Short mmCIF file of C-alpha atoms in Angstrom, two decimals:
data_model
loop_
_atom_site.label_atom_id
_atom_site.label_comp_id
_atom_site.label_asym_id
_atom_site.label_seq_id
_atom_site.Cartn_x
_atom_site.Cartn_y
_atom_site.Cartn_z
CA ASP A 29 -11.49 14.96 -32.62
CA PRO A 30 -8.58 17.49 -32.76
CA LEU A 31 -10.94 20.47 -33.07
CA GLU A 32 -12.87 19.40 -29.99
CA LEU A 33 -9.62 19.18 -28.01
CA LEU A 34 -8.50 22.65 -29.10
CA ALA A 35 -11.92 24.05 -28.24
CA GLN A 36 -11.48 22.84 -24.65
CA ASP A 37 -9.31 25.87 -23.86
CA ALA A 38 -12.06 28.36 -24.70
CA LEU A 39 -12.84 30.58 -21.71
CA ILE A 40 -16.43 30.58 -20.47
CA PRO A 41 -17.78 33.24 -18.08
CA THR A 42 -19.18 31.84 -14.84
CA ARG A 43 -20.36 32.82 -11.36
CA PHE A 44 -19.22 30.62 -8.50
CA ILE A 45 -22.24 29.64 -6.42
CA PHE A 46 -19.97 28.47 -3.61
CA GLY A 47 -16.47 29.48 -2.57
CA ALA A 48 -13.56 27.45 -3.96
CA THR A 49 -10.37 26.76 -2.03
CA GLY A 50 -7.06 27.18 -3.86
CA LEU A 51 -8.51 28.45 -7.17
CA GLY A 52 -8.19 32.18 -6.56
CA SER A 53 -4.80 32.98 -8.11
CA SER A 54 -5.14 30.17 -10.67
CA LEU A 55 -8.31 31.51 -12.29
CA ASP A 56 -8.11 35.20 -11.46
CA ALA A 57 -4.70 36.87 -11.64
CA GLY A 58 -6.09 39.93 -9.89
CA CYS A 59 -7.43 37.97 -6.96
CA GLY A 60 -5.69 38.89 -3.73
CA SER A 61 -6.63 35.61 -2.08
CA PRO A 62 -5.71 32.00 -2.88
CA ASP A 63 -9.41 31.15 -2.59
CA LEU A 64 -12.42 32.23 -4.63
CA GLN A 65 -15.27 33.73 -2.70
CA GLU A 66 -18.95 32.94 -3.19
CA ASN A 67 -20.53 34.84 -6.13
CA THR A 68 -17.13 35.53 -7.73
CA GLN A 69 -17.45 36.03 -11.48
CA VAL A 70 -14.56 34.58 -13.45
CA SER A 71 -13.97 32.85 -16.79
CA VAL A 72 -12.84 29.22 -16.71
CA PRO A 73 -11.62 26.88 -19.48
CA LEU A 74 -14.33 24.74 -21.04
CA TRP A 75 -12.67 21.52 -19.86
CA MET A 76 -12.80 22.74 -16.24
CA LEU A 77 -16.32 24.10 -16.60
CA LYS A 78 -17.69 20.62 -17.26
CA HIS A 79 -16.45 19.31 -13.90
CA LEU A 80 -17.57 22.39 -11.99
CA HIS A 81 -21.00 22.29 -13.61
CA GLN A 82 -21.46 18.61 -12.76
CA ARG A 83 -20.85 19.49 -9.12
CA CYS A 84 -23.31 22.41 -9.30
CA MET A 85 -20.55 24.79 -8.24
CA VAL A 86 -21.01 27.42 -10.95
CA GLU A 87 -23.67 29.28 -12.87
CA VAL A 88 -22.74 29.28 -16.56
CA LYS A 89 -23.04 32.43 -18.63
CA LEU A 90 -22.91 32.20 -22.41
CA PRO A 91 -19.90 33.86 -24.08
CA ALA A 92 -20.82 37.13 -25.82
CA VAL A 93 -20.85 35.61 -29.32
CA TYR A 94 -23.80 33.36 -28.36
CA THR A 95 -25.87 36.13 -26.77
CA GLU A 96 -28.81 37.99 -28.26
CA ARG A 97 -26.63 40.85 -29.51
CA TYR A 98 -24.55 38.61 -31.77
CA ARG A 99 -27.53 36.48 -32.70
CA ARG A 100 -29.12 39.57 -34.24
CA LYS A 101 -25.90 40.36 -36.11
CA LEU A 102 -25.54 36.83 -37.46
CA ASN A 103 -29.21 36.70 -38.41
CA ALA A 104 -28.79 39.99 -40.31
CA GLY A 105 -26.30 38.37 -42.69
CA ALA A 106 -23.43 35.90 -42.73
CA ASP A 107 -21.03 38.59 -43.91
CA CYS A 108 -21.62 40.78 -40.84
CA VAL A 109 -19.51 38.81 -38.33
CA SER A 110 -15.95 37.48 -38.56
CA LEU A 111 -15.98 34.33 -36.45
CA LYS A 112 -12.29 33.73 -37.03
CA ASN A 113 -11.35 36.64 -34.78
CA ILE A 114 -13.95 36.41 -32.02
CA ALA A 115 -14.84 32.70 -31.87
CA PRO A 116 -12.54 30.46 -33.96
CA TYR A 117 -14.19 27.30 -32.56
CA PHE A 118 -17.70 28.73 -32.66
CA TYR A 119 -19.57 25.49 -33.41
CA ASP A 120 -17.50 23.11 -31.29
CA VAL A 121 -17.69 25.32 -28.21
CA GLY A 122 -21.36 26.05 -28.83
CA ASN A 123 -22.24 22.38 -29.17
CA GLN A 124 -20.37 21.43 -26.00
CA LEU A 125 -22.12 24.22 -24.08
CA ASN A 126 -25.41 22.99 -25.43
CA GLU A 127 -24.65 19.49 -24.14
CA LEU A 128 -24.17 20.97 -20.68
CA LEU A 129 -27.05 23.43 -20.65
CA LYS A 130 -29.61 21.60 -22.83
CA ASP A 131 -30.49 24.99 -24.32
CA VAL A 132 -32.99 24.57 -27.17
CA GLU A 133 -32.60 28.19 -28.29
CA LEU A 134 -28.81 27.81 -28.47
CA SER A 135 -29.14 24.61 -30.46
CA THR A 136 -31.51 26.28 -32.93
CA PHE A 137 -29.23 29.31 -33.20
CA LEU A 138 -26.16 27.16 -33.99
CA ALA A 139 -28.02 25.17 -36.65
CA ARG A 140 -29.48 28.30 -38.28
CA THR A 141 -26.13 30.10 -38.24
CA PHE A 142 -24.35 27.17 -39.89
CA LYS A 143 -27.02 26.85 -42.57
CA THR A 144 -26.99 30.58 -43.35
CA ARG A 145 -23.21 30.95 -43.44
CA TYR A 146 -22.82 27.78 -45.51
CA HIS A 147 -25.15 29.05 -48.22
CA GLU A 148 -24.08 32.72 -48.15
CA LEU A 149 -20.33 32.31 -47.69
CA ILE A 150 -18.97 28.82 -48.27
CA SER A 151 -21.21 27.62 -51.10
CA LYS A 152 -20.96 30.87 -53.07
CA GLY A 153 -17.25 31.07 -52.38
CA LEU A 154 -16.66 27.69 -53.98
CA SER A 155 -18.24 28.73 -57.27
CA THR A 156 -17.24 32.32 -58.00
CA MET A 157 -14.12 33.60 -56.29
CA THR A 158 -10.72 35.03 -57.17
CA GLY A 159 -7.64 34.38 -55.03
CA GLU A 160 -8.03 37.74 -53.31
CA GLU A 161 -11.68 37.04 -52.55
CA VAL A 162 -10.79 33.64 -51.08
CA LEU A 163 -8.35 35.32 -48.66
CA LYS A 164 -11.03 37.82 -47.66
CA LEU A 165 -13.51 35.02 -47.07
CA SER A 166 -11.02 32.99 -45.03
CA SER A 167 -10.57 35.93 -42.67
CA LYS A 168 -14.23 35.57 -41.64
CA LEU A 169 -14.59 31.81 -41.27
CA SER A 170 -14.37 29.82 -38.07
CA VAL A 171 -11.89 26.93 -37.98
CA GLU A 172 -14.69 24.45 -38.69
CA GLU A 173 -16.00 26.51 -41.63
CA GLN A 174 -12.47 26.92 -43.01
CA GLN A 175 -11.95 23.16 -43.03
CA LEU A 176 -15.25 22.68 -44.83
CA PHE A 177 -14.35 25.34 -47.39
CA GLU A 178 -10.87 23.91 -48.04
CA GLY A 179 -12.31 20.42 -48.48
CA GLY A 180 -14.89 21.69 -50.96
CA HIS A 181 -12.30 23.79 -52.80
CA MET A 182 -9.99 20.79 -53.20
CA SER A 183 -12.85 18.61 -54.44
CA MET A 184 -13.78 21.22 -57.06
CA GLN A 185 -10.17 21.42 -58.25
CA HIS A 186 -10.07 17.64 -58.69
CA MET A 187 -13.39 17.73 -60.52
CA ASP A 188 -12.08 20.48 -62.81
CA LEU A 189 -9.00 18.43 -63.64
CA TRP A 190 -11.20 15.42 -64.36
CA TRP A 191 -13.46 17.35 -66.75
CA ARG A 192 -10.50 18.88 -68.57
CA GLY A 193 -9.00 15.44 -69.02
CA VAL A 194 -5.78 16.05 -67.15
CA SER A 195 -3.76 12.86 -66.64
CA THR A 196 -3.74 11.70 -63.03
CA GLY A 197 -1.19 8.90 -63.29
CA GLN A 198 -0.43 5.81 -65.40
CA ASP A 199 -2.47 2.83 -66.44
CA GLN A 200 -1.52 -0.79 -65.81
CA GLN A 201 0.71 -0.86 -68.94
CA GLY A 202 2.68 2.17 -67.76
CA ARG A 203 1.03 4.56 -70.23
CA PRO A 204 -0.11 8.04 -69.10
CA GLY A 205 -3.49 7.84 -67.42
CA LEU A 206 -6.50 8.73 -69.60
CA HIS A 207 -9.48 10.87 -68.70
CA PRO A 208 -12.39 8.46 -67.95
CA LEU A 209 -14.47 9.87 -70.81
CA LYS A 210 -11.54 9.60 -73.24
CA ARG A 211 -10.86 6.05 -72.09
CA PHE A 212 -14.50 5.19 -72.74
CA ALA A 213 -14.40 6.74 -76.23
CA GLU A 214 -11.08 5.16 -77.23
CA GLU A 215 -11.30 1.72 -75.60
CA VAL A 216 -14.65 0.72 -74.17
CA ALA A 217 -17.00 2.01 -76.89
CA PRO A 218 -15.13 0.46 -79.90
CA SER A 219 -14.85 -2.84 -78.05
CA ALA A 220 -18.57 -2.87 -77.36
CA ALA A 221 -19.34 -2.02 -81.00
CA ASN A 222 -17.15 -4.90 -82.25
CA LYS A 223 -18.96 -7.35 -79.97
CA GLN A 224 -22.30 -6.20 -81.37
CA LEU A 225 -21.07 -6.72 -84.97
CA LYS A 226 -19.89 -10.24 -84.17
CA LEU A 227 -23.28 -11.08 -82.65
CA LYS A 228 -24.98 -10.02 -85.86
#
């Protein structure tokens, strides 16, 4: 999954339970030693965190956007927080952290946030939005939400073309493609009526 790979670079705050040789300057530019001391607090990429956590070397701290402060904001309304700026891979990172920590509250929070933002932002945005409003909405969506919105928007455009009877190609005889309802009215229905007359 491309999104999951991109989310691997997200920085996660940690506290090293033990010292770590050779990681000082790599993880902390301000560290004056090549080694990390015990109880050092530093953020590490998600991909590295998984290995460190498996070895019980670090205590994981949730990034700010998953803490109680932001949970209250997100619960207050989907429009209150712009995930695009503060956590572009909000759901992917959150789900991977949940796999590590087995945090029931985090899992519930992620599910509730997705449900709320889907109904209040994405679903409404698909039905009643101008171009300017779409841009405003996009500035608030996480990468995952943006993909969902774009997929839904494209589906609605195709549905609109279908209902308006816009040609989408050519038939087998090379004629312009007909709207399915028009094809039924002009070809299928008369043919069925003729068959009924012959039966009588």
